[in-house]
mmCIF file of C-alpha atoms and ligand atoms in Angstrom:
data_model
loop_
_atom_site.group_PDB
_atom_site.id
_atom_site.type_symbol
_atom_site.label_atom_id
_atom_site.label_comp_id
_atom_site.label_asym_id
_atom_site.label_seq_id
_atom_site.Cartn_x
_atom_site.Cartn_y
_atom_site.Cartn_z
ATOM 1 C CA MET A 32 1.121 -43.943 -0.494
ATOM 2 C CA ILE A 33 3.396 -45.896 -3.058
ATOM 3 C CA ALA A 34 3.010 -49.049 -4.073
ATOM 4 C CA HIS A 35 6.462 -51.273 -3.203
ATOM 5 C CA ALA A 36 7.957 -53.622 -4.847
ATOM 6 C CA GLY A 37 8.988 -55.777 -2.378
ATOM 7 C CA MET A 38 7.967 -54.033 1.020
ATOM 8 C CA LEU A 39 8.040 -55.650 4.356
ATOM 9 C CA VAL A 40 6.501 -58.977 5.563
ATOM 10 C CA VAL A 41 5.449 -59.647 8.738
ATOM 11 C CA SER A 42 3.312 -61.764 10.283
ATOM 12 C CA MET A 43 -0.145 -60.261 9.800
ATOM 13 C CA THR A 44 -0.261 -61.037 14.090
ATOM 14 C CA LEU A 45 2.335 -59.392 14.924
ATOM 15 C CA LYS A 46 -0.406 -55.914 14.213
ATOM 16 C CA LEU A 47 2.736 -53.531 13.961
ATOM 17 C CA ALA A 48 2.061 -49.829 12.961
ATOM 18 C CA ALA A 49 1.062 -48.624 9.696
ATOM 19 C CA ARG A 50 4.519 -47.197 8.857
ATOM 20 C CA THR A 51 6.594 -49.059 9.967
ATOM 21 C CA ARG A 52 4.346 -52.474 7.626
ATOM 22 C CA ALA A 53 5.370 -49.939 4.643
ATOM 23 C CA LEU A 54 8.964 -49.723 5.025
ATOM 24 C CA ARG A 55 10.748 -51.902 2.002
ATOM 25 C CA PRO A 56 14.727 -53.447 3.119
ATOM 26 C CA SER A 57 17.034 -51.735 1.495
ATOM 27 C CA PRO A 58 17.277 -53.187 -2.109
ATOM 28 C CA THR A 59 21.231 -52.235 -2.667
ATOM 29 C CA LEU A 60 21.599 -54.056 0.380
ATOM 30 C CA ALA A 61 19.227 -56.829 -0.383
ATOM 31 C CA MET A 62 21.513 -57.376 -4.027
ATOM 32 C CA GLY A 63 24.281 -57.721 -1.779
ATOM 33 C CA ALA A 64 23.401 -60.315 0.771
ATOM 34 C CA LYS A 65 22.438 -62.085 -2.457
ATOM 35 C CA ALA A 66 25.267 -62.078 -4.084
ATOM 36 C CA ARG A 67 27.279 -62.694 -0.390
ATOM 37 C CA LYS A 68 25.859 -65.704 -0.176
ATOM 38 C CA MET A 69 26.056 -67.503 -3.126
ATOM 39 C CA ARG A 70 30.020 -66.427 -3.405
ATOM 40 C CA GLU A 71 29.692 -68.234 -0.066
ATOM 41 C CA ALA A 72 28.308 -70.570 -2.075
ATOM 42 C CA GLY A 73 31.552 -71.235 -4.138
ATOM 43 C CA ARG A 74 30.006 -69.265 -6.807
ATOM 44 C CA SER A 75 32.258 -66.711 -8.878
ATOM 45 C CA VAL A 76 29.948 -63.062 -8.484
ATOM 46 C CA VAL A 77 30.838 -59.526 -9.967
ATOM 47 C CA SER A 78 28.912 -57.361 -7.932
ATOM 48 C CA PHE A 79 27.735 -53.807 -9.784
ATOM 49 C CA ALA A 80 25.766 -53.599 -6.841
ATOM 50 C CA ALA A 81 27.240 -51.443 -3.300
ATOM 51 C CA GLY A 82 26.330 -48.048 -3.472
ATOM 52 C CA GLU A 83 29.926 -47.315 -1.622
ATOM 53 C CA PRO A 84 33.381 -46.606 -2.272
ATOM 54 C CA ASP A 85 35.409 -49.790 -2.431
ATOM 55 C CA PHE A 86 38.551 -48.145 -1.277
ATOM 56 C CA GLY A 87 40.135 -48.170 2.324
ATOM 57 C CA THR A 88 39.139 -44.986 4.758
ATOM 58 C CA PRO A 89 42.850 -43.053 4.152
ATOM 59 C CA PRO A 90 44.723 -43.676 6.736
ATOM 60 C CA GLU A 91 45.391 -40.207 8.628
ATOM 61 C CA VAL A 92 41.635 -40.630 9.456
ATOM 62 C CA CYS A 93 41.952 -43.786 10.962
ATOM 63 C CA ASP A 94 44.778 -43.032 12.442
ATOM 64 C CA GLU A 95 42.580 -40.312 14.368
ATOM 65 C CA ALA A 96 40.144 -42.098 15.027
ATOM 66 C CA ILE A 97 42.315 -44.366 16.811
ATOM 67 C CA ARG A 98 43.677 -41.437 18.243
ATOM 68 C CA ALA A 99 40.866 -40.271 19.979
ATOM 69 C CA LEU A 100 39.330 -43.493 21.008
ATOM 70 C CA ARG A 101 42.652 -43.977 23.345
ATOM 71 C CA ALA A 102 43.043 -40.380 24.765
ATOM 72 C CA GLY A 103 39.636 -41.863 25.899
ATOM 73 C CA GLU A 104 36.861 -39.926 24.101
ATOM 74 C CA THR A 105 34.537 -42.069 24.304
ATOM 75 C CA LYS A 106 31.442 -40.411 26.273
ATOM 76 C CA TYR A 107 28.858 -38.655 25.161
ATOM 77 C CA THR A 108 29.457 -35.367 23.048
ATOM 78 C CA PRO A 109 26.771 -32.895 22.671
ATOM 79 C CA SER A 110 23.506 -34.443 19.894
ATOM 80 C CA SER A 111 24.361 -32.304 16.818
ATOM 81 C CA GLY A 112 28.833 -32.772 17.233
ATOM 82 C CA THR A 113 31.456 -31.540 18.771
ATOM 83 C CA ALA A 114 32.034 -27.532 18.646
ATOM 84 C CA GLN A 115 35.701 -28.614 16.769
ATOM 85 C CA LEU A 116 33.814 -30.401 14.391
ATOM 86 C CA ARG A 117 30.481 -28.609 14.182
ATOM 87 C CA LYS A 118 33.166 -25.908 12.954
ATOM 88 C CA ALA A 119 34.767 -27.422 10.580
ATOM 89 C CA ILE A 120 31.467 -28.231 8.829
ATOM 90 C CA ALA A 121 31.126 -25.120 8.961
ATOM 91 C CA GLU A 122 34.364 -24.457 6.977
ATOM 92 C CA LYS A 123 33.225 -26.774 4.908
ATOM 93 C CA PHE A 124 29.697 -25.379 3.848
ATOM 94 C CA ILE A 125 31.814 -21.895 3.614
ATOM 95 C CA ARG A 126 34.951 -23.852 1.164
ATOM 96 C CA GLU A 127 33.790 -26.210 -1.403
ATOM 97 C CA ASN A 128 29.864 -24.347 -1.321
ATOM 98 C CA GLY A 129 30.567 -20.651 -0.980
ATOM 99 C CA LEU A 130 27.564 -20.479 1.557
ATOM 100 C CA ASP A 131 27.165 -18.863 4.280
ATOM 101 C CA ALA A 132 27.740 -20.574 7.859
ATOM 102 C CA THR A 133 28.946 -21.036 10.863
ATOM 103 C CA PRO A 134 29.138 -23.405 13.384
ATOM 104 C CA GLU A 135 25.547 -23.267 14.351
ATOM 105 C CA ASP A 136 23.961 -23.761 10.551
ATOM 106 C CA VAL A 137 25.168 -27.253 10.574
ATOM 107 C CA MET A 138 25.121 -30.101 12.362
ATOM 108 C CA ALA A 139 26.455 -33.282 12.277
ATOM 109 C CA THR A 140 24.193 -36.608 11.940
ATOM 110 C CA CYS A 141 25.218 -39.931 11.869
ATOM 111 C CA GLY A 142 25.216 -40.461 8.461
ATOM 112 C CA ALA A 143 23.589 -38.214 5.482
ATOM 113 C CA LYS A 144 20.977 -41.090 6.187
ATOM 114 C CA GLN A 145 19.793 -39.758 9.827
ATOM 115 C CA ALA A 146 20.132 -35.869 8.536
ATOM 116 C CA LEU A 147 17.381 -35.997 5.241
ATOM 117 C CA TYR A 148 15.667 -37.880 8.411
ATOM 118 C CA ASN A 149 15.712 -35.480 10.968
ATOM 119 C CA ALA A 150 14.943 -32.884 7.995
ATOM 120 C CA PHE A 151 11.763 -34.977 6.336
ATOM 121 C CA ASN A 152 10.397 -35.106 10.206
ATOM 122 C CA VAL A 153 10.956 -31.173 11.207
ATOM 123 C CA LEU A 154 9.619 -29.843 7.583
ATOM 124 C CA LEU A 155 7.335 -31.470 7.246
ATOM 125 C CA ASP A 156 3.732 -32.583 8.896
ATOM 126 C CA PRO A 157 1.794 -35.461 8.159
ATOM 127 C CA GLY A 158 -0.329 -35.458 5.787
ATOM 128 C CA GLU A 159 1.954 -32.658 3.647
ATOM 129 C CA GLU A 160 3.350 -33.385 0.348
ATOM 130 C CA ALA A 161 7.087 -33.612 -0.802
ATOM 131 C CA ILE A 162 7.935 -33.697 -4.179
ATOM 132 C CA VAL A 163 10.359 -35.751 -5.452
ATOM 133 C CA LEU A 164 12.502 -35.801 -8.808
ATOM 134 C CA ALA A 165 12.789 -39.423 -10.038
ATOM 135 C CA PRO A 166 14.383 -41.504 -10.874
ATOM 136 C CA CYS A 167 15.361 -41.050 -7.630
ATOM 137 C CA TRP A 168 17.262 -42.865 -3.973
ATOM 138 C CA PRO A 169 14.597 -45.264 -2.523
ATOM 139 C CA THR A 170 15.773 -44.494 0.425
ATOM 140 C CA TYR A 171 13.692 -40.443 0.450
ATOM 141 C CA LEU A 172 9.721 -42.205 -0.641
ATOM 142 C CA ASP A 173 10.303 -44.773 2.494
ATOM 143 C CA GLN A 174 11.710 -42.315 4.791
ATOM 144 C CA LEU A 175 8.919 -39.634 4.215
ATOM 145 C CA VAL A 176 6.420 -42.167 4.157
ATOM 146 C CA VAL A 177 7.493 -43.672 7.909
ATOM 147 C CA SER A 178 7.268 -39.908 8.626
ATOM 148 C CA GLY A 179 3.965 -39.403 7.492
ATOM 149 C CA ALA A 180 4.014 -37.235 4.783
ATOM 150 C CA VAL A 181 4.168 -38.285 1.036
ATOM 151 C CA PRO A 182 5.918 -38.415 -1.191
ATOM 152 C CA VAL A 183 5.245 -36.907 -4.957
ATOM 153 C CA PRO A 184 7.956 -37.793 -7.276
ATOM 154 C CA VAL A 185 7.836 -36.689 -10.852
ATOM 155 C CA ARG A 186 9.907 -36.780 -13.673
ATOM 156 C CA GLY A 187 11.470 -33.430 -14.932
ATOM 157 C CA CYS A 188 12.672 -30.257 -13.816
ATOM 158 C CA ASP A 189 10.458 -27.930 -16.043
ATOM 159 C CA ALA A 190 8.173 -25.650 -14.470
ATOM 160 C CA GLU A 191 5.114 -26.984 -16.754
ATOM 161 C CA THR A 192 6.443 -30.428 -14.686
ATOM 162 C CA LEU A 193 7.155 -28.977 -11.769
ATOM 163 C CA GLU A 194 3.720 -26.473 -11.647
ATOM 164 C CA GLY A 195 1.446 -30.050 -12.343
ATOM 165 C CA ALA A 196 2.793 -31.845 -9.257
ATOM 166 C CA VAL A 197 1.576 -28.741 -6.657
ATOM 167 C CA SER A 198 -1.080 -28.954 -4.093
ATOM 168 C CA PRO A 199 -1.960 -26.976 -1.173
ATOM 169 C CA ARG A 200 -0.921 -29.576 0.372
ATOM 170 C CA THR A 201 3.319 -28.439 -0.922
ATOM 171 C CA ARG A 202 5.785 -27.731 1.555
ATOM 172 C CA ALA A 203 8.976 -29.595 -0.050
ATOM 173 C CA ILE A 204 10.695 -30.267 -2.671
ATOM 174 C CA VAL A 205 13.840 -32.708 -2.969
ATOM 175 C CA VAL A 206 16.757 -32.856 -5.515
ATOM 176 C CA ASN A 207 19.783 -34.322 -5.734
ATOM 177 C CA SER A 208 22.292 -33.630 -7.381
ATOM 178 C CA PRO A 209 25.058 -36.060 -8.316
ATOM 179 C CA CYS A 210 22.018 -38.330 -8.856
ATOM 180 C CA ASN A 211 21.660 -42.002 -7.516
ATOM 181 C CA PRO A 212 20.945 -43.457 -9.483
ATOM 182 C CA THR A 213 21.694 -41.368 -12.709
ATOM 183 C CA GLY A 214 25.133 -40.325 -11.838
ATOM 184 C CA GLY A 215 23.305 -37.042 -13.906
ATOM 185 C CA THR A 216 23.722 -33.485 -12.620
ATOM 186 C CA LEU A 217 22.021 -30.810 -12.810
ATOM 187 C CA ASP A 218 22.872 -26.948 -14.365
ATOM 188 C CA ALA A 219 23.153 -24.181 -13.354
ATOM 189 C CA GLU A 220 19.842 -23.624 -15.341
ATOM 190 C CA SER A 221 17.771 -26.358 -14.391
ATOM 191 C CA LEU A 222 18.414 -25.794 -10.300
ATOM 192 C CA ALA A 223 17.723 -21.832 -11.237
ATOM 193 C CA GLU A 224 14.046 -23.346 -12.687
ATOM 194 C CA ILE A 225 14.392 -25.448 -9.025
ATOM 195 C CA GLY A 226 15.166 -22.307 -7.398
ATOM 196 C CA ARG A 227 12.214 -20.323 -8.244
ATOM 197 C CA PHE A 228 9.176 -23.151 -8.327
ATOM 198 C CA ALA A 229 10.726 -23.245 -4.750
ATOM 199 C CA ASP A 230 10.154 -19.396 -4.348
ATOM 200 C CA ARG A 231 7.297 -18.918 -5.595
ATOM 201 C CA HIS A 232 4.623 -21.485 -3.788
ATOM 202 C CA GLY A 233 6.892 -20.714 -1.028
ATOM 203 C CA LEU A 234 8.024 -24.439 -0.268
ATOM 204 C CA TRP A 235 11.268 -26.006 1.928
ATOM 205 C CA VAL A 236 14.012 -27.416 -0.520
ATOM 206 C CA VAL A 237 16.119 -30.320 0.584
ATOM 207 C CA SER A 238 19.089 -30.187 -1.870
ATOM 208 C CA ASP A 239 20.956 -34.027 -1.454
ATOM 209 C CA GLU A 240 24.786 -33.763 -1.921
ATOM 210 C CA ILE A 241 26.144 -36.508 -0.815
ATOM 211 C CA TYR A 242 28.225 -36.956 -4.419
ATOM 212 C CA GLU A 243 29.312 -33.362 -3.974
ATOM 213 C CA ARG A 244 32.566 -34.583 -5.257
ATOM 214 C CA LEU A 245 32.464 -36.809 -7.305
ATOM 215 C CA GLN A 246 31.076 -34.450 -10.667
ATOM 216 C CA TYR A 247 33.729 -35.412 -13.832
ATOM 217 C CA GLU A 248 32.537 -32.241 -15.637
ATOM 218 C CA GLY A 249 31.866 -29.607 -14.596
ATOM 219 C CA GLU A 250 31.507 -27.790 -10.771
ATOM 220 C CA HIS A 251 29.713 -28.997 -8.337
ATOM 221 C CA LEU A 252 26.572 -26.548 -7.895
ATOM 222 C CA SER A 253 24.599 -26.235 -4.325
ATOM 223 C CA THR A 254 21.401 -25.226 -4.668
ATOM 224 C CA ALA A 255 21.184 -23.276 -2.043
ATOM 225 C CA LYS A 256 22.502 -20.804 -4.268
ATOM 226 C CA PHE A 257 19.626 -20.592 -6.121
ATOM 227 C CA CYS A 258 16.605 -20.386 -3.777
ATOM 228 C CA GLU A 259 16.121 -18.857 -0.543
ATOM 229 C CA PRO A 260 19.089 -20.051 1.260
ATOM 230 C CA GLN A 261 16.745 -19.139 4.762
ATOM 231 C CA ARG A 262 14.634 -22.109 3.452
ATOM 232 C CA CYS A 263 16.932 -24.734 2.387
ATOM 233 C CA ILE A 264 18.610 -27.910 3.771
ATOM 234 C CA THR A 265 21.704 -28.465 2.042
ATOM 235 C CA ILE A 266 23.203 -32.636 3.137
ATOM 236 C CA SER A 267 25.914 -33.990 2.837
ATOM 237 C CA GLY A 268 28.254 -36.241 4.150
ATOM 238 C CA CYS A 269 32.344 -37.765 4.223
ATOM 239 C CA SER A 270 30.438 -41.310 3.185
ATOM 240 C CA LYS A 271 31.044 -41.493 -0.449
ATOM 241 C CA THR A 272 34.115 -38.517 -0.707
ATOM 242 C CA TYR A 273 36.134 -39.626 2.382
ATOM 243 C CA ALA A 274 35.362 -43.362 1.704
ATOM 244 C CA MET A 275 33.840 -43.853 5.452
ATOM 245 C CA THR A 276 30.202 -45.498 4.433
ATOM 246 C CA GLY A 277 31.247 -46.900 7.794
ATOM 247 C CA TRP A 278 31.829 -44.601 10.085
ATOM 248 C CA ARG A 279 27.997 -43.136 10.106
ATOM 249 C CA ILE A 280 29.430 -39.007 10.110
ATOM 250 C CA GLY A 281 26.799 -36.873 7.844
ATOM 251 C CA PHE A 282 26.136 -33.067 7.984
ATOM 252 C CA ALA A 283 23.791 -30.824 7.379
ATOM 253 C CA HIS A 284 23.236 -26.788 6.924
ATOM 254 C CA GLY A 285 20.463 -24.744 7.065
ATOM 255 C CA PRO A 286 18.587 -22.248 8.932
ATOM 256 C CA THR A 287 19.408 -22.985 12.621
ATOM 257 C CA GLU A 288 16.123 -22.787 14.069
ATOM 258 C CA VAL A 289 15.562 -25.396 11.538
ATOM 259 C CA VAL A 290 19.582 -27.041 12.403
ATOM 260 C CA ARG A 291 18.275 -26.546 15.966
ATOM 261 C CA ALA A 292 14.935 -28.613 15.485
ATOM 262 C CA MET A 293 17.120 -31.297 13.662
ATOM 263 C CA GLY A 294 19.459 -31.114 17.058
ATOM 264 C CA CYS A 295 16.020 -31.482 19.649
ATOM 265 C CA LEU A 296 15.091 -34.713 17.089
ATOM 266 C CA GLN A 297 18.418 -36.052 17.471
ATOM 267 C CA ASP A 298 18.517 -35.693 20.830
ATOM 268 C CA GLN A 299 15.568 -38.236 21.355
ATOM 269 C CA VAL A 300 16.582 -40.537 18.408
ATOM 270 C CA THR A 301 20.570 -41.202 18.836
ATOM 271 C CA SER A 302 22.199 -38.775 20.439
ATOM 272 C CA ASN A 303 25.249 -37.649 18.934
ATOM 273 C CA PRO A 304 27.228 -39.779 16.116
ATOM 274 C CA THR A 305 30.322 -41.969 17.175
ATOM 275 C CA THR A 306 32.426 -39.805 19.327
ATOM 276 C CA PHE A 307 35.790 -41.401 17.353
ATOM 277 C CA ALA A 308 34.157 -41.577 14.394
ATOM 278 C CA GLN A 309 33.931 -37.539 14.553
ATOM 279 C CA ALA A 310 37.215 -37.286 15.568
ATOM 280 C CA GLY A 311 38.042 -38.926 12.517
ATOM 281 C CA ALA A 312 35.723 -36.683 10.172
ATOM 282 C CA ILE A 313 37.784 -33.834 11.162
ATOM 283 C CA ALA A 314 41.102 -35.520 9.840
ATOM 284 C CA ALA A 315 39.250 -36.311 6.410
ATOM 285 C CA LEU A 316 37.276 -32.489 6.733
ATOM 286 C CA GLN A 317 41.383 -31.668 6.759
ATOM 287 C CA LEU A 318 42.736 -33.857 3.903
ATOM 288 C CA PRO A 319 45.014 -32.338 1.055
ATOM 289 C CA ASN A 320 42.410 -32.165 -1.972
ATOM 290 C CA GLN A 321 45.330 -34.148 -3.261
ATOM 291 C CA LYS A 322 44.068 -37.229 -2.111
ATOM 292 C CA VAL A 323 40.267 -36.550 -2.562
ATOM 293 C CA GLU A 324 41.105 -35.666 -6.281
ATOM 294 C CA GLU A 325 42.873 -38.959 -6.534
ATOM 295 C CA MET A 326 39.238 -41.066 -5.691
ATOM 296 C CA ARG A 327 37.831 -39.323 -7.749
ATOM 297 C CA GLU A 328 39.516 -39.712 -10.842
ATOM 298 C CA THR A 329 40.089 -44.234 -10.519
ATOM 299 C CA PHE A 330 36.476 -43.489 -10.538
ATOM 300 C CA ARG A 331 36.211 -40.977 -13.730
ATOM 301 C CA ARG A 332 38.515 -43.656 -14.942
ATOM 302 C CA ARG A 333 36.044 -46.114 -14.464
ATOM 303 C CA ARG A 334 33.409 -44.689 -15.839
ATOM 304 C CA ASP A 335 34.927 -44.212 -18.589
ATOM 305 C CA LEU A 336 35.321 -47.987 -18.667
ATOM 306 C CA ILE A 337 32.421 -48.614 -17.843
ATOM 307 C CA VAL A 338 29.909 -46.700 -20.550
ATOM 308 C CA SER A 339 32.390 -48.107 -23.509
ATOM 309 C CA GLU A 340 32.764 -52.319 -22.971
ATOM 310 C CA LEU A 341 28.635 -51.512 -22.436
ATOM 311 C CA GLN A 342 28.839 -49.919 -25.997
ATOM 312 C CA VAL A 343 31.575 -52.390 -27.287
ATOM 313 C CA ARG A 344 29.869 -55.475 -26.064
ATOM 314 C CA LEU A 345 26.267 -54.508 -26.005
ATOM 315 C CA GLY A 346 26.312 -52.387 -29.083
ATOM 316 C CA ILE A 347 23.912 -49.772 -28.061
ATOM 317 C CA ALA A 348 24.606 -46.355 -26.950
ATOM 318 C CA VAL A 349 24.764 -45.628 -23.174
ATOM 319 C CA PRO A 350 24.979 -41.301 -21.944
ATOM 320 C CA SER A 351 27.396 -41.177 -20.023
ATOM 321 C CA PRO A 352 26.726 -39.599 -16.349
ATOM 322 C CA LYS A 353 28.642 -36.809 -15.223
ATOM 323 C CA GLY A 354 28.456 -37.718 -11.725
ATOM 324 C CA ALA A 355 28.491 -40.349 -8.503
ATOM 325 C CA PHE A 356 29.472 -43.982 -9.481
ATOM 326 C CA TYR A 357 26.019 -45.284 -10.938
ATOM 327 C CA VAL A 358 25.618 -46.027 -15.124
ATOM 328 C CA MET A 359 21.801 -47.260 -15.947
ATOM 329 C CA LEU A 360 21.590 -49.524 -18.130
ATOM 330 C CA GLY A 361 18.233 -48.959 -20.051
ATOM 331 C CA LEU A 362 17.164 -52.773 -21.047
ATOM 332 C CA ALA A 363 13.855 -52.185 -23.187
ATOM 333 C CA GLN A 364 15.757 -53.727 -26.405
ATOM 334 C CA PHE A 365 16.568 -57.214 -24.095
ATOM 335 C CA LEU A 366 13.435 -57.630 -21.525
ATOM 336 C CA ARG A 367 11.564 -60.384 -22.676
ATOM 337 C CA PRO A 368 7.834 -60.115 -22.964
ATOM 338 C CA GLU A 369 6.512 -59.340 -20.231
ATOM 339 C CA GLU A 370 9.828 -59.642 -18.342
ATOM 340 C CA THR A 371 10.003 -57.193 -15.495
ATOM 341 C CA ASP A 372 13.709 -55.476 -14.344
ATOM 342 C CA VAL A 373 13.312 -57.848 -11.304
ATOM 343 C CA GLU A 374 13.182 -61.336 -13.153
ATOM 344 C CA PHE A 375 15.857 -59.728 -15.566
ATOM 345 C CA ALA A 376 18.127 -58.881 -13.016
ATOM 346 C CA ASP A 377 17.675 -61.644 -10.962
ATOM 347 C CA ALA A 378 17.899 -64.237 -13.704
ATOM 348 C CA LEU A 379 21.421 -62.324 -14.802
ATOM 349 C CA LEU A 380 22.293 -63.043 -11.105
ATOM 350 C CA GLU A 381 21.273 -66.386 -10.960
ATOM 351 C CA ALA A 382 22.563 -67.345 -14.762
ATOM 352 C CA VAL A 383 25.856 -65.941 -14.846
ATOM 353 C CA GLY A 384 26.570 -64.501 -11.201
ATOM 354 C CA VAL A 385 25.573 -60.545 -12.217
ATOM 355 C CA ALA A 386 24.438 -58.300 -9.156
ATOM 356 C CA THR A 387 23.017 -54.961 -10.315
ATOM 357 C CA VAL A 388 20.036 -53.350 -8.924
ATOM 358 C CA PRO A 389 16.593 -53.563 -10.726
ATOM 359 C CA GLY A 390 15.706 -49.912 -11.859
ATOM 360 C CA SER A 391 12.373 -50.538 -10.436
ATOM 361 C CA PHE A 392 13.225 -49.505 -7.269
ATOM 362 C CA PHE A 393 14.148 -46.081 -8.558
ATOM 363 C CA LEU A 394 11.309 -45.228 -10.138
ATOM 364 C CA ALA A 395 12.755 -46.080 -13.560
ATOM 365 C CA GLU A 396 11.514 -48.988 -14.505
ATOM 366 C CA ASP A 397 13.390 -51.522 -16.683
ATOM 367 C CA SER A 398 16.545 -50.697 -16.281
ATOM 368 C CA LEU A 399 19.104 -51.486 -14.003
ATOM 369 C CA ARG A 400 21.395 -49.522 -11.906
ATOM 370 C CA LEU A 401 25.245 -50.567 -12.590
ATOM 371 C CA SER A 402 27.637 -49.304 -9.719
ATOM 372 C CA TYR A 403 31.631 -49.216 -10.592
ATOM 373 C CA ALA A 404 32.889 -48.728 -7.462
ATOM 374 C CA THR A 405 34.709 -51.728 -8.057
ATOM 375 C CA SER A 406 37.757 -52.741 -9.880
ATOM 376 C CA GLU A 407 38.735 -52.331 -13.489
ATOM 377 C CA GLU A 408 38.916 -56.222 -13.375
ATOM 378 C CA ASP A 409 35.799 -56.838 -12.065
ATOM 379 C CA ILE A 410 34.003 -53.859 -14.759
ATOM 380 C CA ILE A 411 35.738 -56.047 -17.985
ATOM 381 C CA ASP A 412 34.954 -59.819 -16.087
ATOM 382 C CA GLY A 413 31.432 -58.013 -15.885
ATOM 383 C CA VAL A 414 30.554 -56.383 -18.426
ATOM 384 C CA GLY A 415 31.434 -59.751 -20.175
ATOM 385 C CA ARG A 416 29.244 -61.965 -18.033
ATOM 386 C CA LEU A 417 26.172 -59.393 -19.110
ATOM 387 C CA ALA A 418 27.222 -59.268 -23.025
ATOM 388 C CA GLU A 419 27.352 -63.166 -22.855
ATOM 389 C CA PHE A 420 23.835 -63.716 -20.984
ATOM 390 C CA VAL A 421 22.243 -61.168 -23.198
ATOM 391 C CA GLN A 422 23.222 -62.851 -26.469
ATOM 392 C CA GLY A 423 22.559 -65.941 -24.201
ATOM 393 C CA ARG A 424 19.098 -65.368 -24.604
ATOM 394 C CA ARG A 425 18.403 -64.497 -27.801
ATOM 395 C CA GLN A 426 19.444 -67.491 -29.323
HETATM 396 C C1 LIG B 592 21.647 -40.206 -2.377
HETATM 397 C C2 LIG B 592 22.208 -40.779 -1.041
HETATM 398 N N1 LIG B 592 22.186 -40.135 -0.380
HETATM 399 C C3 LIG B 592 22.625 -40.520 0.483
HETATM 400 C C4 LIG B 592 23.247 -41.464 0.877
HETATM 401 C C5 LIG B 592 23.291 -42.010 2.151
HETATM 402 O O1 LIG B 592 24.922 -42.025 3.295
HETATM 403 P P1 LIG B 592 24.906 -41.944 4.588
HETATM 404 O O2 LIG B 592 25.351 -43.243 4.129
HETATM 405 O O3 LIG B 592 26.268 -40.614 4.786
HETATM 406 O O4 LIG B 592 24.031 -41.493 5.075
HETATM 407 C C6 LIG B 592 23.366 -42.508 0.386
HETATM 408 C C7 LIG B 592 24.044 -43.585 -0.106
HETATM 409 O O5 LIG B 592 24.102 -44.591 -0.795
HETATM 410 C C8 LIG B 592 22.595 -41.992 -1.313
HETATM 411 O O6 LIG B 592 22.979 -42.951 -2.862
#
């Protein structure tokens, strides 16, 4: 099992199941909670910790959910989503991802998180391994551990690195582009390498494309176009594209039998995603492209701003991420001897009220993840405070 910073601490006398003891509280939520507490105590805090758009959900989507609620759409639906939503999801995968899709190959879930959880549990037996491209979103590691599977993080997706991670127990590879935490995207060549590797070893590919509409350079490429599509599960959802994190609507696309098995699991775990949220999701999927483009353009401007502010104020080179709404800041030249990124992030929050998430939570030690899903004023203010903090420690 991977050593976890900040494992769930539970009194030993409670004797919870080992897989639960291995769970870590979400570091992003923990940082957000700490920042909120400081604000409540009257401190001024700029948060670069959030993993969600700061925009409101488009009014058309809210109106449709309200209409559904008022019309009495408050009962159970089929666990994998209403027929109308599954049709809209299939059309989305055809239109935006270039995949073959029918309503039977797709399902709605309670957020992309549940789609991932379903996929891991349906595809992997206990003790089987999933290669995870690192740095990575920590939920993959926790969900795999809870499923009884073993995450095998690898750095790089060249053939040699991938081959070095394979064992007789390897069953899947987890891909995430655009990536949380780096904002990096995989180009056609890298995806083709991953696809060939997966096909060579008969692996399942789980492709988390939740940030697919937040790509600023080049077009988003779906992994399923580069591997045997019958062995690929593509995951996305409404959360990031339509500023709908709280609605909990995710999507999965894959071979009909796998999707059916994921639906059976969901039957026994949560049943359907909230009925009137499904109605809102249909409206979201029908929004004019322009709406999404406007949000993406705002994020692109903020990305350019935060990268240039970091470069100017800290005097270091910061590579410009191509997608999502995160930028990684390397701390090598800022850490004191023996200091970790977790200690640095804590000190930064305490001293100048800037909340970030330590890179080590994403298997990217000695760095910080900064989310720019916040206003331009906050970006300028927060990076200014960060520079002040770094300079103060040099004196
Ligand atoms: C890479 C990645 N995948 C999935 C999710 C979860 O999405 P949802 O809110 O739809 O569960 C997140 C949320 O932060 C994420 O960063």
